[in-house]
XYZ file of C-alpha atoms in Angstrom:
558
model
C 8.901 3.186 -42.202
C 11.167 0.196 -41.651
C 14.130 2.285 -42.801
C 13.302 5.014 -40.258
C 12.926 2.510 -37.409
C 16.198 0.819 -38.347
C 17.983 4.167 -38.335
C 16.534 5.099 -34.936
C 17.521 1.716 -33.544
C 21.079 2.107 -34.791
C 21.280 5.645 -33.337
C 19.962 4.985 -29.832
C 20.384 1.284 -29.091
C 23.480 -0.796 -28.557
C 24.321 -3.567 -30.962
C 24.411 -7.112 -29.669
C 28.192 -7.052 -29.747
C 28.455 -4.149 -27.286
C 29.915 -5.138 -23.956
C 28.718 -3.853 -20.603
C 31.067 -2.454 -18.010
C 29.194 -4.291 -15.261
C 29.663 -8.027 -14.997
C 30.750 -10.809 -12.681
C 31.743 -9.786 -9.167
C 31.137 -6.141 -9.920
C 27.413 -6.763 -10.078
C 27.468 -8.291 -6.582
C 29.171 -5.167 -5.252
C 26.669 -2.910 -7.021
C 23.751 -4.937 -5.680
C 25.154 -4.666 -2.159
C 25.271 -0.872 -2.401
C 21.782 -0.763 -3.908
C 20.475 -2.747 -0.925
C 22.279 -0.334 1.414
C 20.631 2.579 -0.406
C 17.214 0.954 -0.091
C 17.805 0.341 3.620
C 18.887 3.924 4.242
C 15.971 5.481 2.362
C 13.438 3.288 4.154
C 14.904 3.548 7.650
C 15.418 7.301 7.414
C 12.460 9.061 8.997
C 10.763 5.788 9.874
C 9.061 7.453 12.848
C 8.868 11.005 11.563
C 5.078 10.610 11.723
C 2.892 8.876 14.245
C 0.643 5.975 13.422
C -2.435 6.878 11.427
C -5.863 5.280 11.152
C -5.031 2.330 8.862
C -1.926 1.408 10.838
C -3.656 1.550 14.215
C -6.512 -0.529 12.795
C -3.948 -3.156 11.768
C -2.759 -3.293 15.372
C -6.231 -3.673 16.861
C -7.322 -6.176 14.213
C -4.189 -8.254 14.821
C -5.552 -8.963 18.315
C -8.131 -11.166 16.601
C -5.379 -13.165 14.879
C -4.980 -15.189 18.069
C -8.489 -16.621 17.592
C -9.361 -18.232 14.265
C -13.098 -17.905 14.848
C -12.602 -14.130 15.023
C -9.855 -13.754 12.418
C -12.113 -15.207 9.702
C -15.273 -13.539 10.963
C -16.247 -10.257 9.281
C -18.030 -9.222 12.476
C -14.571 -8.867 14.030
C -12.107 -8.399 11.195
C -12.156 -7.015 7.639
C -8.468 -7.430 6.693
C -6.757 -10.374 4.955
C -5.298 -12.668 7.615
C -1.604 -13.232 6.840
C -0.200 -9.806 7.661
C -2.285 -9.700 10.844
C -0.833 -13.062 11.933
C 2.707 -11.846 11.260
C 1.992 -8.550 13.025
C 0.616 -10.350 16.084
C 3.796 -12.419 16.330
C 5.904 -9.297 15.846
C 4.009 -7.507 18.611
C 4.631 -10.421 20.955
C 8.363 -10.092 20.250
C 8.113 -6.380 21.092
C 6.058 -6.924 24.240
C 9.108 -6.152 26.402
C 8.789 -2.471 25.410
C 6.902 -0.455 28.004
C 6.864 2.997 26.419
C 4.145 2.947 23.758
C 5.521 6.127 22.189
C 8.790 4.339 21.416
C 7.261 1.374 19.606
C 6.554 3.111 16.279
C 10.026 2.456 14.920
C 10.000 -1.221 15.808
C 6.452 -1.789 14.552
C 7.203 -0.146 11.216
C 10.465 -2.026 10.886
C 8.339 -5.020 9.842
C 7.046 -3.586 6.518
C 10.400 -1.850 6.056
C 12.155 -5.223 6.247
C 9.846 -6.718 3.603
C 10.447 -3.724 1.336
C 14.236 -4.020 1.584
C 14.041 -7.755 0.800
C 12.076 -6.904 -2.336
C 15.105 -5.139 -3.859
C 17.384 -8.226 -4.198
C 14.291 -10.301 -5.032
C 13.659 -8.060 -8.063
C 17.282 -8.529 -9.094
C 16.911 -12.319 -8.999
C 13.500 -12.338 -10.696
C 14.771 -10.116 -13.527
C 17.730 -12.410 -14.211
C 15.489 -15.476 -14.102
C 13.025 -13.865 -16.506
C 15.522 -12.834 -19.168
C 17.477 -16.087 -19.035
C 14.296 -18.148 -19.440
C 14.197 -20.183 -22.646
C 10.900 -22.049 -23.324
C 12.516 -24.463 -25.754
C 15.364 -25.483 -23.454
C 15.598 -27.420 -20.199
C 18.136 -25.004 -18.723
C 18.252 -21.201 -18.762
C 20.644 -19.294 -20.954
C 23.787 -17.636 -19.660
C 23.496 -14.245 -17.961
C 24.680 -11.668 -20.473
C 26.050 -8.259 -19.443
C 22.862 -6.653 -20.753
C 20.714 -8.876 -18.533
C 22.977 -8.113 -15.574
C 22.585 -4.396 -16.200
C 18.834 -4.750 -16.505
C 18.603 -6.616 -13.202
C 20.771 -4.069 -11.386
C 18.836 -1.147 -12.844
C 15.473 -2.696 -11.890
C 16.604 -3.240 -8.302
C 17.953 0.335 -8.205
C 14.612 1.726 -9.397
C 12.854 -0.201 -6.634
C 15.335 1.110 -4.055
C 14.915 4.705 -5.250
C 11.133 4.670 -5.644
C 9.233 7.142 -3.393
C 6.190 4.923 -3.926
C 7.849 1.902 -2.333
C 9.448 4.030 0.354
C 5.966 5.220 1.308
C 4.656 1.693 1.893
C 7.888 0.546 3.517
C 7.033 3.027 6.277
C 3.371 2.106 6.668
C 2.270 -0.661 9.001
C 0.165 -2.431 6.392
C 0.647 -5.464 4.171
C 1.534 -3.700 0.906
C 5.298 -4.202 1.127
C 4.750 -7.891 1.948
C 2.386 -8.200 -1.025
C 5.019 -6.682 -3.329
C 7.694 -9.066 -2.070
C 5.410 -12.069 -2.591
C 4.486 -10.839 -6.081
C 8.167 -10.756 -7.059
C 8.697 -14.234 -5.620
C 5.605 -15.545 -7.435
C 6.954 -14.344 -10.778
C 10.375 -15.815 -9.995
C 8.885 -19.183 -8.957
C 6.652 -19.215 -12.039
C 9.655 -18.771 -14.330
C 11.613 -21.425 -12.446
C 8.705 -23.872 -12.715
C 8.310 -23.260 -16.450
C 12.041 -23.563 -17.087
C 12.896 -26.607 -14.971
C 9.472 -28.320 -14.586
C 10.408 -29.744 -11.202
C 7.934 -30.636 -8.478
C 9.588 -28.423 -5.878
C 9.224 -25.355 -8.101
C 5.538 -26.008 -8.785
C 4.879 -26.604 -5.086
C 6.753 -23.429 -4.181
C 4.650 -21.529 -6.709
C 1.462 -22.938 -5.152
C 2.605 -21.874 -1.697
C 3.585 -18.358 -2.787
C 0.319 -17.846 -4.665
C -1.706 -18.875 -1.627
C 0.373 -16.725 0.743
C -0.172 -13.781 -1.595
C -3.934 -14.237 -1.482
C -3.808 -14.542 2.299
C -1.940 -11.222 2.313
C -4.328 -9.314 0.045
C -7.398 -10.464 -1.851
C -6.277 -8.430 -4.852
C -3.645 -11.141 -5.347
C -6.387 -13.031 -7.200
C -4.982 -11.093 -10.150
C -1.767 -13.142 -9.858
C -3.741 -16.245 -10.796
C -5.571 -14.495 -13.616
C -2.486 -12.896 -15.164
C -0.494 -16.136 -15.140
C -3.455 -18.062 -16.551
C -3.908 -15.523 -19.310
C -0.203 -15.625 -20.129
C -0.194 -19.417 -20.458
C -3.354 -19.324 -22.541
C -1.882 -16.779 -24.970
C 1.403 -18.689 -25.225
C -0.150 -22.154 -25.605
C 2.131 -23.328 -28.460
C 5.320 -22.906 -26.428
C 3.937 -23.921 -23.025
C 1.488 -26.722 -23.765
C 3.788 -29.275 -22.085
C 3.505 -27.302 -18.824
C -0.298 -27.240 -18.689
C -0.723 -30.380 -16.572
C 1.754 -29.425 -13.798
C 0.394 -25.886 -13.875
C -3.171 -27.192 -13.444
C -2.102 -29.353 -10.490
C -0.200 -26.442 -8.961
C -3.250 -24.255 -9.493
C -5.518 -26.723 -7.721
C -3.143 -26.989 -4.749
C -2.935 -23.202 -4.474
C -6.717 -22.955 -4.716
C -7.202 -25.481 -1.930
C -4.754 -23.581 0.276
C -6.700 -20.394 -0.445
C -10.118 -21.821 0.454
C -10.386 -20.348 3.992
C -9.206 -16.948 2.761
C -11.429 -17.240 -0.328
C -14.541 -17.816 1.793
C -13.567 -14.889 3.965
C -12.964 -12.700 0.877
C -16.467 -13.564 -0.325
C -17.890 -12.378 3.013
C -15.962 -9.109 2.762
C -17.095 -8.586 -0.853
C -20.740 -8.762 0.244
C -20.121 -5.864 2.601
C -18.229 -3.881 -0.025
C -21.065 -4.377 -2.521
C -23.435 -2.816 0.015
C -21.533 0.477 0.174
C -23.767 3.443 -0.598
C -21.276 6.259 -0.043
C -18.556 7.066 -2.576
C -15.163 7.381 -0.845
C -12.928 7.550 -3.882
C -13.286 9.334 -7.243
C -14.116 6.966 -10.102
C -11.171 6.178 -12.415
C -10.915 7.250 -16.027
C -8.296 6.878 -18.761
C -6.079 9.539 -17.192
C -6.094 7.594 -13.910
C -4.132 4.755 -15.530
C -1.358 7.151 -16.501
C -1.409 8.699 -13.022
C -1.009 5.240 -11.490
C 1.955 4.545 -13.755
C 3.422 7.916 -12.795
C 2.926 7.041 -9.125
C 5.020 3.888 -9.544
C 8.104 6.077 -10.047
C 7.180 9.435 -8.479
C 5.028 8.515 -5.500
C 2.411 10.979 -4.271
C 4.495 14.154 -4.530
C 2.741 17.432 -5.494
C 5.740 18.636 -7.578
C 4.348 18.573 -11.118
C 7.530 20.247 -12.360
C 9.419 17.059 -11.471
C 6.945 14.192 -11.659
C 5.664 14.869 -15.183
C 9.179 14.958 -16.718
C 9.974 11.811 -14.738
C 6.795 10.193 -16.053
C 7.764 11.182 -19.595
C 11.278 9.751 -19.182
C 9.902 6.546 -17.663
C 7.426 6.348 -20.538
C 10.172 6.693 -23.147
C 12.259 4.025 -21.408
C 9.177 1.813 -21.236
C 8.720 2.124 -24.996
C 12.427 1.411 -25.438
C 12.177 -1.682 -23.251
C 9.103 -3.070 -24.950
C 10.587 -2.371 -28.388
C 13.723 -4.302 -27.469
C 11.520 -7.280 -26.521
C 9.395 -7.268 -29.689
C 11.080 -10.440 -30.972
C 10.710 -12.204 -27.606
C 6.949 -12.419 -27.266
C 7.007 -14.415 -24.009
C 9.047 -11.733 -22.209
C 7.012 -8.916 -23.699
C 3.653 -10.500 -22.932
C 4.375 -11.532 -19.352
C 5.731 -8.112 -18.343
C 2.969 -6.282 -20.198
C 0.208 -8.351 -18.573
C 1.727 -8.218 -15.093
C 2.083 -4.434 -15.294
C -1.115 -3.300 -16.944
C -3.782 -6.012 -17.053
C -5.201 -5.544 -13.550
C -4.999 -1.754 -13.770
C -6.901 -1.545 -17.046
C -9.635 -4.057 -16.196
C -10.121 -2.624 -12.686
C -10.417 0.899 -14.079
C -13.114 -0.234 -16.522
C -15.065 -2.129 -13.848
C -14.984 0.662 -11.275
C -15.703 3.343 -13.852
C -19.101 1.808 -14.542
C -19.956 0.729 -11.001
C -21.756 2.967 -8.499
C -18.912 2.545 -6.035
C -15.229 2.810 -7.004
C -12.477 1.075 -5.076
C -9.655 1.998 -7.452
C -6.584 2.977 -5.403
C -3.013 3.357 -6.624
C -1.697 1.232 -3.759
C -3.746 -1.770 -4.909
C -1.359 -2.058 -7.856
C 1.862 -1.782 -5.876
C 2.569 -5.381 -6.930
C 2.509 -4.298 -10.602
C 5.139 -1.614 -10.098
C 8.141 -3.947 -9.992
C 7.416 -5.284 -13.489
C 7.099 -1.675 -14.665
C 10.555 -1.096 -13.175
C 11.891 -4.139 -15.056
C 10.554 -2.791 -18.373
C 12.094 0.642 -17.723
C 15.373 -0.988 -16.678
C 15.386 -3.033 -19.874
C 14.777 0.119 -21.879
C 17.726 1.787 -20.166
C 20.064 -1.213 -20.498
C 19.741 -1.400 -24.298
C 20.616 2.268 -24.820
C 24.037 3.362 -25.954
C 26.420 4.243 -23.088
C 26.121 8.027 -23.388
C 22.344 7.840 -23.453
C 22.470 5.503 -20.467
C 24.523 8.021 -18.503
C 22.372 10.979 -19.515
C 19.018 9.299 -18.856
C 20.271 7.792 -15.594
C 21.478 11.151 -14.253
C 18.254 12.900 -15.276
C 16.142 10.141 -13.695
C 18.001 10.408 -10.389
C 17.907 14.225 -10.332
C 14.171 14.253 -10.988
C 13.600 11.626 -8.283
C 15.455 13.440 -5.478
C 12.851 16.193 -4.821
C 10.108 13.561 -4.948
C 11.974 11.451 -2.397
C 12.295 14.499 -0.173
C 8.533 15.037 -0.352
C 8.005 11.482 0.842
C 10.110 12.231 3.943
C 7.991 15.252 4.919
C 4.643 13.748 3.907
C 4.001 16.264 1.146
C 1.182 14.618 -0.818
C -0.660 15.793 -3.886
C -3.636 18.074 -3.175
C -5.693 16.579 -6.040
C -7.477 13.381 -4.890
C -7.023 11.673 -8.283
C -3.245 11.744 -7.747
C -3.397 10.124 -4.304
C -6.306 7.705 -4.482
C -6.421 5.835 -1.179
C -3.898 8.124 0.524
C -4.714 10.789 3.126
C -2.812 13.434 4.998
C -1.556 11.675 8.112
C -2.529 13.822 11.078
C -0.016 14.086 13.930
C -1.715 11.610 16.235
C 1.457 10.891 18.198
C 2.090 14.586 18.869
C -1.506 15.042 20.015
C -1.304 11.924 22.195
C 1.965 13.113 23.772
C 0.282 16.423 24.630
C -2.664 14.637 26.226
C -0.299 12.369 28.166
C 1.252 15.509 29.694
C -1.790 17.736 30.181
C -4.810 15.473 30.667
C -5.414 14.129 34.153
C -5.573 10.372 34.692
C -8.663 8.870 33.144
C -9.892 12.129 31.597
C -12.216 11.453 28.669
C -11.183 12.085 25.061
C -13.952 12.599 22.502
C -13.335 12.473 18.744
C -15.056 14.348 15.930
C -14.084 11.528 13.567
C -13.275 7.866 13.966
C -10.093 8.443 11.926
C -8.217 9.725 15.003
C -9.769 7.281 17.454
C -7.639 4.131 16.809
C -4.183 5.803 16.913
C -4.957 7.863 20.015
C -6.493 4.846 21.704
C -3.279 2.942 20.957
C -1.088 5.698 22.409
C -3.407 6.432 25.363
C -5.007 3.142 26.451
C -5.781 4.467 29.953
C -8.029 7.268 28.687
C -11.652 6.459 27.821
C -12.252 7.541 24.220
C -15.289 7.527 21.937
C -16.382 9.021 18.629
C -19.224 11.565 18.781
C -21.691 12.884 16.219
C -24.632 15.294 16.411
C -27.565 13.953 14.396
C -29.115 10.571 13.559
C -28.437 11.369 9.890
C -24.707 11.528 10.589
C -24.943 8.217 12.411
C -26.737 6.675 9.450
C -24.170 8.154 7.049
C -21.357 6.584 9.053
C -22.837 3.095 8.794
C -23.764 3.479 5.122
C -20.090 4.234 4.309
C -19.106 0.818 5.705
C -22.234 -1.192 6.582
C -20.905 -3.559 9.218
C -22.286 -2.491 12.579
C -21.012 -5.620 14.344
C -17.407 -4.848 13.355
C -17.665 -1.244 14.531
C -19.218 -2.374 17.805
C -16.546 -4.991 18.542
C -13.799 -2.438 17.870
C -15.845 0.232 19.685
C -15.192 2.696 16.850
C -18.878 3.468 16.235
C -20.155 7.019 16.846
C -22.377 8.030 19.748
C -24.920 10.829 19.610
C -23.889 13.698 21.867
C -27.505 14.323 22.822
C -27.939 10.743 23.996
C -24.996 10.687 26.404
C -26.952 10.179 29.607
C -24.068 11.298 31.764
C -21.465 13.796 30.684
C -18.081 14.330 32.378
C -17.114 17.565 34.084
C -14.173 17.994 31.675
C -12.992 16.313 28.520
C -10.662 16.786 25.564
C -12.132 17.232 22.102
C -10.178 15.991 19.066
C -11.102 17.965 15.948
C -10.012 16.227 12.756
C -11.414 14.369 9.733
C -10.479 12.039 6.869
C -9.376 15.177 5.074
C -8.019 16.984 8.153
C -7.724 20.365 6.402
C -11.280 20.238 5.093
C -13.364 19.830 8.243
C -17.100 19.590 7.425
C -19.597 22.019 8.950
C -21.212 19.260 10.998
C -18.155 19.165 13.273
C -18.411 22.873 14.050
C -22.162 22.537 14.573
C -21.487 19.851 17.186
C -18.904 22.084 18.857
C -21.513 24.847 19.099
C -23.917 22.418 20.759
C -21.212 21.321 23.194
C -20.434 24.975 23.962
C -23.958 25.461 25.281
C -22.978 23.554 28.425
C -19.163 23.678 28.254
C -16.547 26.307 27.663
C -13.134 25.765 26.045
C -10.263 26.274 28.464
C -7.287 25.167 26.352
C -6.452 24.609 22.706
C -3.483 22.833 21.156
C -2.881 22.670 17.399
C -0.968 19.908 15.594
C -0.673 18.863 11.965
C -4.205 17.883 10.999
C -5.465 17.812 14.601
C -6.766 20.443 17.013
C -7.184 19.526 20.685
C -9.678 21.522 22.746
C -10.261 21.040 26.457
C -13.852 21.645 27.485
C -14.907 22.336 31.044
C -18.464 22.360 32.341
C -19.995 25.809 32.770
C -21.134 26.603 36.309
C -24.609 27.360 34.964
C -24.989 24.004 33.158
C -27.738 21.638 34.447
C -25.976 19.545 37.065
C -28.315 16.559 36.782
C -26.929 15.772 33.330
C -23.331 15.924 34.426
C -21.084 13.202 35.783
C -17.457 12.365 36.190
C -18.043 9.276 34.042
C -17.157 9.630 30.340
C -19.254 6.848 28.885
C -22.770 6.875 27.472
């Protein structure tokens, strides 16, 4: 067996004496072009789609960031605070813009900016990681192989449809990824140099990560587990790490208390949103790191296979460097595996691919390492194949072609054309005309685009109302945002005309209850216009002359 492995290693991998063609100033030039590529891919089509539910919710929730008693109160807000604070400041900078339909590009530039910054950050973190020497006070020199690995890792991040997706979504995932890279970099710097400023920087970055997303608690756990498993070589760093840990924990206390409040609500969920994970889900998540949510199985499975082979190559090359191997392995797969096990056995699953976006950069580093140790011809061949397989998947991300199977896009929905529908209403609806929604998923974006139009979410039966609250049992939050549904039958006064927005979480799988409500509405109203958009149908209803006049009003509110 050893003879076979030695022969394979000699056939496919470079010897230590091989020299790379990329070194010195050339790497700076390559990195510059990689950053340009990342910028182009993320800025291209930045406003090809209007804001969707999650993004509009971020905007409305950021209003509470101006008041600490509301920001940390689950009756007003259910999102981690840091991104909302940044978004509020960003919105103030954009307050000079009057046309709400033109603000999409500038709003989404914020996560796009964080995503572009992540690319050079991965380059720096990769070099810091592979030059780290536990037994020395200073890092080793940057070899050509390390330089190639760092460039390849940053290129994979730039090319990734997965990261492009979240660079163009007004949520905190791109910021979380950037902070994750910086946390790993600061951790390596603190271990290598053991200086106070590095430990303090690590404490700050860990706390900022947790303030960005509560799933960043895994950062603490992974680093703790790594130090525990490498005790013999890191025992001299335990005291400064403990102090750094305590400082980070103290900085996280307000967010930690808030996370505990949110977890109580999540534990009360009685409706399953997301399919429970299984063993296959872990492989799908890993595939998503490199292929995104594309439906093209002909391209994403070969890409997954190639990434898997390069992953094996990378881990094999690190078999004699246990500290590199272990840290990358834990950072990439620990949270995924444990989360999958927990949510497999729980009644409610919250496993989403996007929750592990912070793990994807370490996966890219492993793949890059696997590529960098190959012989030149294999490097060229695998690199060309990887790029060619990625191009159709990148194209799918520009046209929002997502996988039809829920297991392949956990946490991701078709983004209905809310901006197109809102533009139509801005042209055709008269001033102040009511807009009623079949689902709360279209309510926030259309309310953002059309603040002058009264808008509410309607349902037909008390059972539907109860089902809505059981899916997210926080009536106070819904009431403060005014996203809660109203029963059509209990509207004491109904307007003479209104626009009906037909859509749903899965906009191409509208449930029967929506059509049943439309039938009930049609008893007193008749449709006079219909406009169809991607994932949204607008219908204008006008009161029938024969409808009971005592129940009608020009006022849209219950």
